Amino acid sequence: MKNINQKTRAYALKNALAHKGKSNQGAVISALFNEGLKKQDVKTYIEEISKIIQEVNSLSIEEQKKEFEKLENIVSKREIRHGLPELPNVKKSGVIMRFSPSPSGPLHIGHVRTACLSFLYVKKYGGKFYIRIEDTNPENIYKPAYKMIEQESKWLSRGLAKIIIQSKRMAIYYKYAEKLIKKNAAYVCTCSGDKFREYAKKQKNCPCRKLNVKENLLRWKKMLNKKGFKKGEAVLRFKSLEGMKNKNPAMRDFPLARINETPHPLQKNKYRVWPLMNLAVTADDIEMKMTHIIRGKDHRDNAERQKMMYKVLGKKYPWTFFLGRYKFKDLILSTTKTRQAIESGKYSGWDDPKLVTVAALKKKYKPEAFWKFTEQMGLIEADRTLDKKEFFKMLDNFNRDVM
Ligand SMILES: [Zn+2]
């Protein structure tokens, strides 16, 4: 640990000033743990720490105040900036991270933590923070969510978020689809869904897997053409690295793009072939040069699929962390259920004070209260169940701190 003496002195002074001039050794050590002091190193430093605390405690409060003014900078800055554990592989230029909500509804507290973790790391190290609205499934979009997500993310990040809308980047996804076909890493499969599932179950290749690049490019054009394949007649599939024998059935030649002619809320009928999540996410993460990804645990299989695609495309996969889920004992987080409850009149709207949507929470709290909350919850893989009362008490405290 660097500058341990100076930090010890700063925390001892801070603690002494908060307790009538007498600093407590336990409190100082616990502050040092947050700074990166390791438990096994306490023995090495304990003598020096005790000595510094004694020195600080022998000063008058006036002297402590004077000295603390000079060292205050180290303490407060470190506390805000280093509430979260350090990330590995951080370059001098900082980190590039994203939060990718689907526009099926506005943001709620479950999103807040994932968004804030990435955002706080970008704030800490410098770099770029993207809010990427993943809207390439025309069937699962709640149109007002675009505006709400945009406003809410800007509010939450104090303007630092850069908003990206996937349906405006279709040319990129088509380019990647073609790239994969040309690398012989993707093929257009015309088997029915049932038939393909059967092949997958038996760990056998479907007949389309052996088509050559030229034939696949022709079939891909037929997918894009209105007069070509119809909905459900063809999908673009990734040629999985361990093929159809992959131990994990979810990895066996998963689909990359499909035909869906449902009018899209923003793009109307402009496109008929839509990339599925793994294609769009991989293309964007590569194009945006993502360095670190923090995502929900439920994306483990997707991450595995995306890793394969990175490999085929000759790219190094970003560092990834899988977050545990949040549950409330007595609150629903599901967007669909909340939407239904609003429509049936149970709630007055997305900003009903009984809800934990950002729309509701932002009327009462400052964004910094959520940053503190996120730091407090930390970077953990375990699921957590929160109690509504405790949660609001915690937020109230944090909000008071940042006033
Ligand atoms: Zn097939």
Short mmCIF file of C-alpha atoms and ligand atoms in Angstrom, two decimals:
data_model
loop_
_atom_site.label_atom_id
_atom_site.label_comp_id
_atom_site.label_asym_id
_atom_site.label_seq_id
_atom_site.Cartn_x
_atom_site.Cartn_y
_atom_site.Cartn_z
CA MET A 1 0.00 0.00 0.00
CA LYS A 2 1.35 3.40 -1.03
CA ASN A 3 1.70 6.41 1.33
CA ILE A 4 0.37 4.45 4.25
CA ASN A 5 1.80 6.85 6.82
CA GLN A 6 0.24 9.89 5.23
CA LYS A 7 -3.11 8.15 4.80
CA THR A 8 -3.07 6.88 8.37
CA ARG A 9 -2.40 10.39 9.57
CA ALA A 10 -5.19 11.83 7.43
CA TYR A 11 -7.75 9.29 8.63
CA ALA A 12 -6.58 9.58 12.25
CA LEU A 13 -7.09 13.34 12.06
CA LYS A 14 -10.48 12.98 10.43
CA ASN A 15 -11.61 10.47 13.03
CA ALA A 16 -10.18 12.53 15.91
CA LEU A 17 -12.02 15.64 14.76
CA ALA A 18 -15.27 13.70 14.65
CA HIS A 19 -14.69 12.39 18.20
CA LYS A 20 -13.59 15.30 20.36
CA GLY A 21 -9.93 15.02 19.42
CA LYS A 22 -9.49 11.31 20.12
CA SER A 23 -8.95 9.02 17.21
CA ASN A 24 -9.92 5.35 17.41
CA GLN A 25 -7.45 2.79 16.05
CA GLY A 26 -10.13 0.36 14.83
CA ALA A 27 -11.88 3.06 12.81
CA VAL A 28 -8.62 4.16 11.22
CA ILE A 29 -7.67 0.61 10.26
CA SER A 30 -11.08 -0.02 8.76
CA ALA A 31 -10.69 3.15 6.65
CA LEU A 32 -7.30 1.84 5.55
CA PHE A 33 -8.87 -1.46 4.49
CA ASN A 34 -11.08 0.54 2.13
CA GLU A 35 -7.92 2.11 0.78
CA GLY A 36 -6.49 -1.28 -0.09
CA LEU A 37 -4.66 -2.30 3.08
CA LYS A 38 -4.65 -6.10 3.23
CA LYS A 39 -5.56 -7.94 6.43
CA GLN A 40 -2.34 -9.94 6.34
CA ASP A 41 -0.31 -6.71 6.21
CA VAL A 42 -1.79 -5.21 9.36
CA LYS A 43 0.91 -6.87 11.46
CA THR A 44 3.62 -5.15 9.48
CA TYR A 45 2.12 -1.70 9.88
CA ILE A 46 0.36 -1.85 13.23
CA GLU A 47 3.22 -0.36 15.24
CA GLU A 48 3.55 2.60 12.91
CA ILE A 49 -0.23 3.11 12.82
CA SER A 50 -0.45 3.12 16.64
CA LYS A 51 2.39 5.62 16.84
CA ILE A 52 0.70 7.99 14.39
CA ILE A 53 -2.61 7.73 16.23
CA GLN A 54 -0.90 8.55 19.52
CA GLU A 55 0.79 11.55 17.95
CA VAL A 56 -2.51 12.80 16.51
CA ASN A 57 -4.31 12.30 19.81
CA SER A 58 -1.67 14.32 21.64
CA LEU A 59 -2.38 17.38 19.48
CA SER A 60 -4.91 20.01 20.44
CA ILE A 61 -8.11 20.13 18.42
CA GLU A 62 -6.96 23.40 16.87
CA GLU A 63 -3.70 21.78 15.75
CA GLN A 64 -5.60 18.77 14.40
CA LYS A 65 -7.90 21.03 12.40
CA LYS A 66 -4.98 22.94 10.93
CA GLU A 67 -3.14 19.81 9.91
CA PHE A 68 -6.25 18.09 8.58
CA GLU A 69 -6.93 21.01 6.23
CA LYS A 70 -3.68 20.12 4.47
CA LEU A 71 -4.42 16.40 4.28
CA GLU A 72 -8.19 16.54 3.79
CA ASN A 73 -7.76 16.25 0.07
CA ILE A 74 -6.38 12.72 0.27
CA VAL A 75 -9.17 11.48 2.47
CA SER A 76 -12.28 12.88 0.83
CA LYS A 77 -11.11 12.28 -2.72
CA ARG A 78 -10.13 8.72 -1.99
CA GLU A 79 -13.41 8.04 -0.26
CA ILE A 80 -15.54 9.07 -3.21
CA ARG A 81 -13.30 7.63 -5.86
CA HIS A 82 -12.28 4.40 -4.27
CA GLY A 83 -15.50 3.06 -2.86
CA LEU A 84 -15.38 0.25 -5.41
CA PRO A 85 -12.65 -2.34 -5.86
CA GLU A 86 -10.07 -1.65 -8.55
CA LEU A 87 -10.61 -3.19 -11.99
CA PRO A 88 -7.84 -5.20 -13.64
CA ASN A 89 -6.16 -4.20 -16.94
CA VAL A 90 -6.97 -0.50 -16.76
CA LYS A 91 -5.02 1.53 -19.32
CA LYS A 92 -3.83 5.11 -18.93
CA SER A 93 -6.60 6.22 -21.28
CA GLY A 94 -9.18 4.83 -18.85
CA VAL A 95 -11.99 2.37 -19.48
CA ILE A 96 -14.82 2.09 -22.01
CA MET A 97 -17.97 0.60 -20.53
CA ARG A 98 -21.65 0.34 -21.33
CA PHE A 99 -25.04 -0.26 -19.90
CA SER A 100 -27.49 -1.83 -22.35
CA PRO A 101 -31.16 -1.65 -21.42
CA SER A 102 -33.91 -2.92 -23.66
CA PRO A 103 -36.61 -0.31 -24.33
CA SER A 104 -39.37 -2.56 -23.02
CA GLY A 105 -39.91 0.00 -20.26
CA PRO A 106 -38.16 2.76 -18.32
CA LEU A 107 -35.34 2.12 -15.83
CA HIS A 108 -35.85 0.79 -12.31
CA ILE A 109 -33.61 0.26 -9.33
CA GLY A 110 -32.33 -3.06 -10.69
CA HIS A 111 -30.96 -1.22 -13.76
CA VAL A 112 -29.59 1.57 -11.61
CA ARG A 113 -27.00 -0.59 -9.96
CA THR A 114 -25.65 -2.11 -13.19
CA ALA A 115 -25.66 1.30 -14.89
CA CYS A 116 -24.04 3.05 -11.92
CA LEU A 117 -21.29 0.46 -11.49
CA SER A 118 -20.08 0.97 -15.06
CA PHE A 119 -20.61 4.70 -14.83
CA LEU A 120 -18.70 5.01 -11.54
CA TYR A 121 -15.75 3.13 -12.98
CA VAL A 122 -15.66 5.44 -15.99
CA LYS A 123 -15.86 8.39 -13.60
CA LYS A 124 -13.04 6.93 -11.54
CA TYR A 125 -10.62 6.02 -14.33
CA GLY A 126 -11.75 8.30 -17.13
CA GLY A 127 -12.88 6.99 -20.52
CA LYS A 128 -16.30 6.56 -22.09
CA PHE A 129 -19.69 5.49 -20.78
CA TYR A 130 -22.33 4.39 -23.26
CA ILE A 131 -26.01 3.80 -22.67
CA ARG A 132 -26.88 1.47 -25.49
CA ILE A 133 -30.59 1.02 -26.08
CA GLU A 134 -30.97 -2.49 -27.49
CA ASP A 135 -33.99 -2.30 -29.71
CA THR A 136 -33.38 -4.81 -32.49
CA ASN A 137 -36.37 -6.91 -31.51
CA PRO A 138 -39.27 -4.91 -33.01
CA GLU A 139 -41.75 -6.87 -30.94
CA ASN A 140 -40.56 -5.94 -27.49
CA ILE A 141 -40.52 -2.15 -27.52
CA TYR A 142 -42.44 0.35 -25.45
CA LYS A 143 -41.98 3.54 -27.44
CA PRO A 144 -42.03 6.07 -24.57
CA ALA A 145 -39.14 4.14 -23.02
CA TYR A 146 -36.62 5.67 -25.47
CA LYS A 147 -37.08 9.17 -24.13
CA MET A 148 -37.40 8.02 -20.54
CA ILE A 149 -34.23 5.91 -20.63
CA GLU A 150 -32.33 8.76 -22.27
CA GLN A 151 -33.44 11.34 -19.71
CA GLU A 152 -33.03 8.99 -16.77
CA SER A 153 -29.51 7.89 -17.74
CA LYS A 154 -28.40 11.46 -18.28
CA TRP A 155 -29.83 12.39 -14.91
CA LEU A 156 -28.23 9.39 -13.20
CA SER A 157 -24.79 10.06 -14.67
CA ARG A 158 -24.99 13.84 -14.42
CA GLY A 159 -24.74 14.09 -18.19
CA LEU A 160 -21.81 11.75 -18.69
CA ALA A 161 -23.68 9.04 -20.61
CA LYS A 162 -23.48 8.87 -24.37
CA ILE A 163 -26.71 7.43 -25.80
CA ILE A 164 -26.59 4.88 -28.61
CA ILE A 165 -29.65 3.39 -30.27
CA GLN A 166 -29.01 0.04 -31.93
CA SER A 167 -31.72 0.24 -34.59
CA LYS A 168 -29.86 3.24 -36.02
CA ARG A 169 -26.74 1.11 -36.52
CA MET A 170 -28.14 -1.64 -38.73
CA ALA A 171 -25.50 -1.20 -41.45
CA ILE A 172 -22.84 -2.21 -38.90
CA TYR A 173 -24.67 -5.43 -38.00
CA TYR A 174 -25.15 -6.34 -41.65
CA LYS A 175 -21.44 -5.72 -42.21
CA TYR A 176 -20.54 -8.08 -39.35
CA ALA A 177 -22.97 -10.72 -40.59
CA GLU A 178 -21.28 -10.62 -43.97
CA LYS A 179 -17.84 -10.66 -42.39
CA LEU A 180 -18.71 -13.82 -40.47
CA ILE A 181 -20.16 -15.50 -43.57
CA LYS A 182 -17.01 -14.64 -45.55
CA LYS A 183 -14.86 -16.12 -42.78
CA ASN A 184 -16.95 -19.27 -43.13
CA ALA A 185 -18.04 -18.75 -39.53
CA ALA A 186 -21.75 -18.31 -40.20
CA TYR A 187 -24.32 -19.94 -42.48
CA VAL A 188 -27.90 -19.41 -43.53
CA CYS A 189 -30.01 -22.26 -42.20
CA THR A 190 -33.33 -23.05 -43.84
CA CYS A 191 -34.30 -25.92 -41.55
CA SER A 192 -37.47 -25.43 -39.53
CA GLY A 193 -37.03 -24.58 -35.85
CA ASP A 194 -38.20 -28.03 -34.80
CA LYS A 195 -35.91 -29.77 -37.25
CA PHE A 196 -32.90 -27.79 -36.08
CA ARG A 197 -33.66 -28.48 -32.42
CA GLU A 198 -33.70 -32.16 -33.29
CA TYR A 199 -30.23 -31.93 -34.91
CA ALA A 200 -28.97 -29.97 -31.90
CA LYS A 201 -30.30 -32.58 -29.52
CA LYS A 202 -28.61 -35.37 -31.45
CA GLN A 203 -25.44 -33.24 -31.75
CA LYS A 204 -25.59 -33.56 -35.53
CA ASN A 205 -24.92 -30.94 -38.21
CA CYS A 206 -27.87 -29.69 -40.19
CA PRO A 207 -27.41 -29.98 -44.00
CA CYS A 208 -26.96 -26.18 -44.31
CA ARG A 209 -23.77 -26.22 -42.24
CA LYS A 210 -21.67 -27.53 -45.11
CA LEU A 211 -22.72 -24.90 -47.68
CA ASN A 212 -19.86 -22.87 -49.12
CA VAL A 213 -19.31 -19.13 -48.63
CA LYS A 214 -20.67 -18.27 -52.07
CA GLU A 215 -23.94 -20.13 -51.50
CA ASN A 216 -24.29 -18.57 -48.04
CA LEU A 217 -23.82 -15.06 -49.43
CA LEU A 218 -26.54 -15.78 -51.97
CA ARG A 219 -28.87 -17.06 -49.26
CA TRP A 220 -28.08 -14.02 -47.08
CA LYS A 221 -29.11 -11.74 -49.97
CA LYS A 222 -32.31 -13.77 -50.24
CA MET A 223 -32.95 -13.08 -46.56
CA LEU A 224 -32.55 -9.32 -47.04
CA ASN A 225 -34.70 -9.27 -50.18
CA LYS A 226 -38.46 -8.80 -49.71
CA LYS A 227 -39.06 -11.22 -52.58
CA GLY A 228 -36.67 -13.78 -51.11
CA PHE A 229 -37.14 -15.94 -48.02
CA LYS A 230 -40.21 -15.37 -45.92
CA LYS A 231 -40.37 -15.04 -42.16
CA GLY A 232 -39.34 -18.29 -40.46
CA GLU A 233 -37.87 -19.75 -43.67
CA ALA A 234 -34.24 -18.83 -42.95
CA VAL A 235 -31.99 -17.73 -40.10
CA LEU A 236 -28.33 -16.83 -40.01
CA ARG A 237 -26.44 -19.11 -37.63
CA PHE A 238 -23.01 -18.94 -36.07
CA LYS A 239 -20.74 -21.92 -36.67
CA SER A 240 -19.89 -22.67 -33.07
CA LEU A 241 -16.26 -23.35 -32.34
CA GLU A 242 -16.79 -26.82 -30.92
CA GLY A 243 -19.59 -27.33 -33.40
CA MET A 244 -22.80 -29.20 -32.68
CA LYS A 245 -20.93 -31.41 -30.23
CA ASN A 246 -20.44 -28.54 -27.75
CA LYS A 247 -21.28 -29.78 -24.27
CA ASN A 248 -23.49 -26.78 -23.63
CA PRO A 249 -26.57 -27.07 -25.90
CA ALA A 250 -26.94 -23.27 -25.83
CA MET A 251 -23.66 -23.00 -27.75
CA ARG A 252 -24.67 -25.23 -30.68
CA ASP A 253 -24.84 -23.03 -33.80
CA PHE A 254 -26.95 -20.33 -32.17
CA PRO A 255 -28.85 -17.85 -34.41
CA LEU A 256 -27.41 -14.43 -35.30
CA ALA A 257 -30.15 -12.83 -37.38
CA ARG A 258 -33.72 -13.53 -38.43
CA ILE A 259 -36.51 -12.16 -40.57
CA ASN A 260 -39.16 -10.18 -38.72
CA GLU A 261 -41.49 -7.89 -40.61
CA THR A 262 -43.28 -6.45 -37.60
CA PRO A 263 -43.07 -2.65 -38.06
CA HIS A 264 -40.38 -1.20 -35.80
CA PRO A 265 -41.43 1.81 -33.66
CA LEU A 266 -38.51 3.91 -35.00
CA GLN A 267 -37.53 2.25 -38.27
CA LYS A 268 -41.02 1.28 -39.45
CA ASN A 269 -40.63 -1.14 -42.39
CA LYS A 270 -37.11 -0.12 -43.38
CA TYR A 271 -35.56 -3.47 -42.37
CA ARG A 272 -36.81 -7.03 -42.50
CA VAL A 273 -33.70 -8.82 -41.20
CA TRP A 274 -32.95 -8.08 -37.54
CA PRO A 275 -29.77 -9.03 -35.71
CA LEU A 276 -30.29 -11.05 -32.56
CA MET A 277 -28.61 -9.95 -29.38
CA ASN A 278 -25.35 -11.85 -29.80
CA LEU A 279 -24.62 -10.38 -33.22
CA ALA A 280 -25.59 -6.79 -32.37
CA VAL A 281 -23.80 -6.84 -29.00
CA THR A 282 -20.59 -8.34 -30.41
CA ALA A 283 -20.48 -5.88 -33.32
CA ASP A 284 -21.08 -2.92 -31.02
CA ASP A 285 -18.70 -4.00 -28.29
CA ILE A 286 -15.95 -4.41 -30.90
CA GLU A 287 -16.76 -1.15 -32.72
CA MET A 288 -16.97 0.85 -29.48
CA LYS A 289 -13.77 -0.76 -28.19
CA MET A 290 -15.31 -1.89 -24.94
CA THR A 291 -12.63 -2.63 -22.33
CA HIS A 292 -14.68 -3.88 -19.35
CA ILE A 293 -18.21 -5.27 -19.14
CA ILE A 294 -20.36 -5.55 -16.04
CA ARG A 295 -23.57 -7.46 -16.72
CA GLY A 296 -26.18 -9.60 -15.04
CA LYS A 297 -25.45 -13.24 -14.25
CA ASP A 298 -28.22 -14.28 -16.63
CA HIS A 299 -25.91 -13.29 -19.51
CA ARG A 300 -23.29 -15.93 -18.82
CA ASP A 301 -24.20 -18.05 -21.89
CA ASN A 302 -24.43 -14.96 -24.08
CA ALA A 303 -20.98 -13.86 -22.95
CA GLU A 304 -19.66 -17.31 -23.88
CA ARG A 305 -21.22 -17.01 -27.34
CA GLN A 306 -19.86 -13.51 -27.81
CA LYS A 307 -16.41 -14.66 -26.74
CA MET A 308 -16.45 -17.23 -29.58
CA MET A 309 -17.39 -14.53 -32.07
CA TYR A 310 -14.61 -12.27 -30.81
CA LYS A 311 -12.19 -15.12 -31.31
CA VAL A 312 -13.27 -15.75 -34.90
CA LEU A 313 -12.96 -12.02 -35.60
CA GLY A 314 -9.45 -11.97 -34.13
CA LYS A 315 -10.28 -9.72 -31.16
CA LYS A 316 -9.51 -9.95 -27.48
CA TYR A 317 -12.59 -10.26 -25.31
CA PRO A 318 -13.06 -7.54 -22.65
CA TRP A 319 -12.79 -8.23 -18.93
CA THR A 320 -16.24 -9.27 -17.71
CA PHE A 321 -17.98 -9.38 -14.36
CA PHE A 322 -21.32 -11.09 -13.73
CA LEU A 323 -23.51 -9.36 -11.20
CA GLY A 324 -25.99 -11.05 -8.93
CA ARG A 325 -29.65 -10.11 -9.18
CA TYR A 326 -31.67 -7.85 -6.96
CA LYS A 327 -34.94 -8.89 -5.51
CA PHE A 328 -37.28 -7.01 -3.24
CA LYS A 329 -39.31 -8.91 -0.70
CA ASP A 330 -42.42 -6.87 -1.33
CA LEU A 331 -41.97 -5.10 -4.63
CA ILE A 332 -42.22 -6.03 -8.29
CA LEU A 333 -39.38 -5.01 -10.58
CA SER A 334 -40.79 -6.62 -13.74
CA THR A 335 -41.43 -3.97 -16.35
CA THR A 336 -44.28 -5.85 -17.99
CA LYS A 337 -46.09 -6.38 -14.68
CA THR A 338 -45.58 -2.75 -13.69
CA ARG A 339 -46.93 -1.62 -17.05
CA GLN A 340 -50.03 -3.74 -16.62
CA ALA A 341 -50.53 -2.41 -13.09
CA ILE A 342 -50.30 1.17 -14.37
CA GLU A 343 -52.78 0.43 -17.15
CA SER A 344 -55.21 -1.13 -14.68
CA GLY A 345 -54.97 1.94 -12.45
CA LYS A 346 -53.11 0.35 -9.52
CA TYR A 347 -50.36 2.95 -9.92
CA SER A 348 -50.80 6.51 -11.11
CA GLY A 349 -47.91 6.24 -13.60
CA TRP A 350 -44.24 5.32 -13.90
CA ASP A 351 -43.45 7.98 -11.31
CA ASP A 352 -45.91 6.68 -8.72
CA PRO A 353 -44.12 7.09 -5.33
CA LYS A 354 -44.87 3.45 -4.49
CA LEU A 355 -42.65 2.27 -7.37
CA VAL A 356 -38.87 1.89 -7.51
CA THR A 357 -38.59 3.19 -11.06
CA VAL A 358 -36.04 5.92 -11.68
CA ALA A 359 -38.95 8.15 -12.73
CA ALA A 360 -40.35 7.86 -9.21
CA LEU A 361 -37.08 7.84 -7.28
CA LYS A 362 -35.60 10.89 -9.00
CA LYS A 363 -38.34 13.10 -7.58
CA LYS A 364 -36.99 12.45 -4.10
CA TYR A 365 -33.30 11.61 -4.43
CA LYS A 366 -30.14 13.01 -5.96
CA PRO A 367 -28.13 10.86 -8.38
CA GLU A 368 -25.23 10.87 -5.91
CA ALA A 369 -27.40 8.98 -3.42
CA PHE A 370 -27.58 6.13 -5.97
CA TRP A 371 -23.84 6.28 -6.55
CA LYS A 372 -23.32 5.79 -2.82
CA PHE A 373 -25.90 3.04 -2.76
CA THR A 374 -24.12 1.28 -5.63
CA GLU A 375 -20.76 1.55 -3.90
CA GLN A 376 -22.29 0.22 -0.73
CA MET A 377 -23.75 -2.80 -2.54
CA GLY A 378 -20.42 -3.35 -4.26
CA LEU A 379 -19.34 -5.63 -7.07
CA ILE A 380 -20.81 -8.95 -5.97
CA GLU A 381 -21.89 -12.11 -7.70
CA ALA A 382 -24.38 -13.26 -5.11
CA ASP A 383 -28.10 -12.50 -5.46
CA ARG A 384 -29.53 -10.15 -2.90
CA THR A 385 -32.97 -9.74 -1.48
CA LEU A 386 -33.70 -6.27 -0.20
CA ASP A 387 -36.31 -5.12 2.19
CA LYS A 388 -38.24 -2.11 0.93
CA LYS A 389 -38.09 -0.26 4.23
CA GLU A 390 -34.36 -0.85 4.69
CA PHE A 391 -33.71 0.17 1.13
CA PHE A 392 -35.47 3.50 1.51
CA LYS A 393 -33.79 4.13 4.85
CA MET A 394 -30.42 3.58 3.21
CA LEU A 395 -31.27 5.91 0.33
CA ASP A 396 -32.54 8.57 2.74
CA ASN A 397 -29.23 8.45 4.59
CA PHE A 398 -27.17 8.68 1.45
CA ASN A 399 -29.33 11.50 0.18
CA ARG A 400 -28.75 13.44 3.40
CA ASP A 401 -24.99 12.86 3.07
CA VAL A 402 -24.86 14.37 -0.38
CA MET A 403 -27.10 17.36 0.26
ZN ZN B 1 -30.22 -26.00 -41.53
#
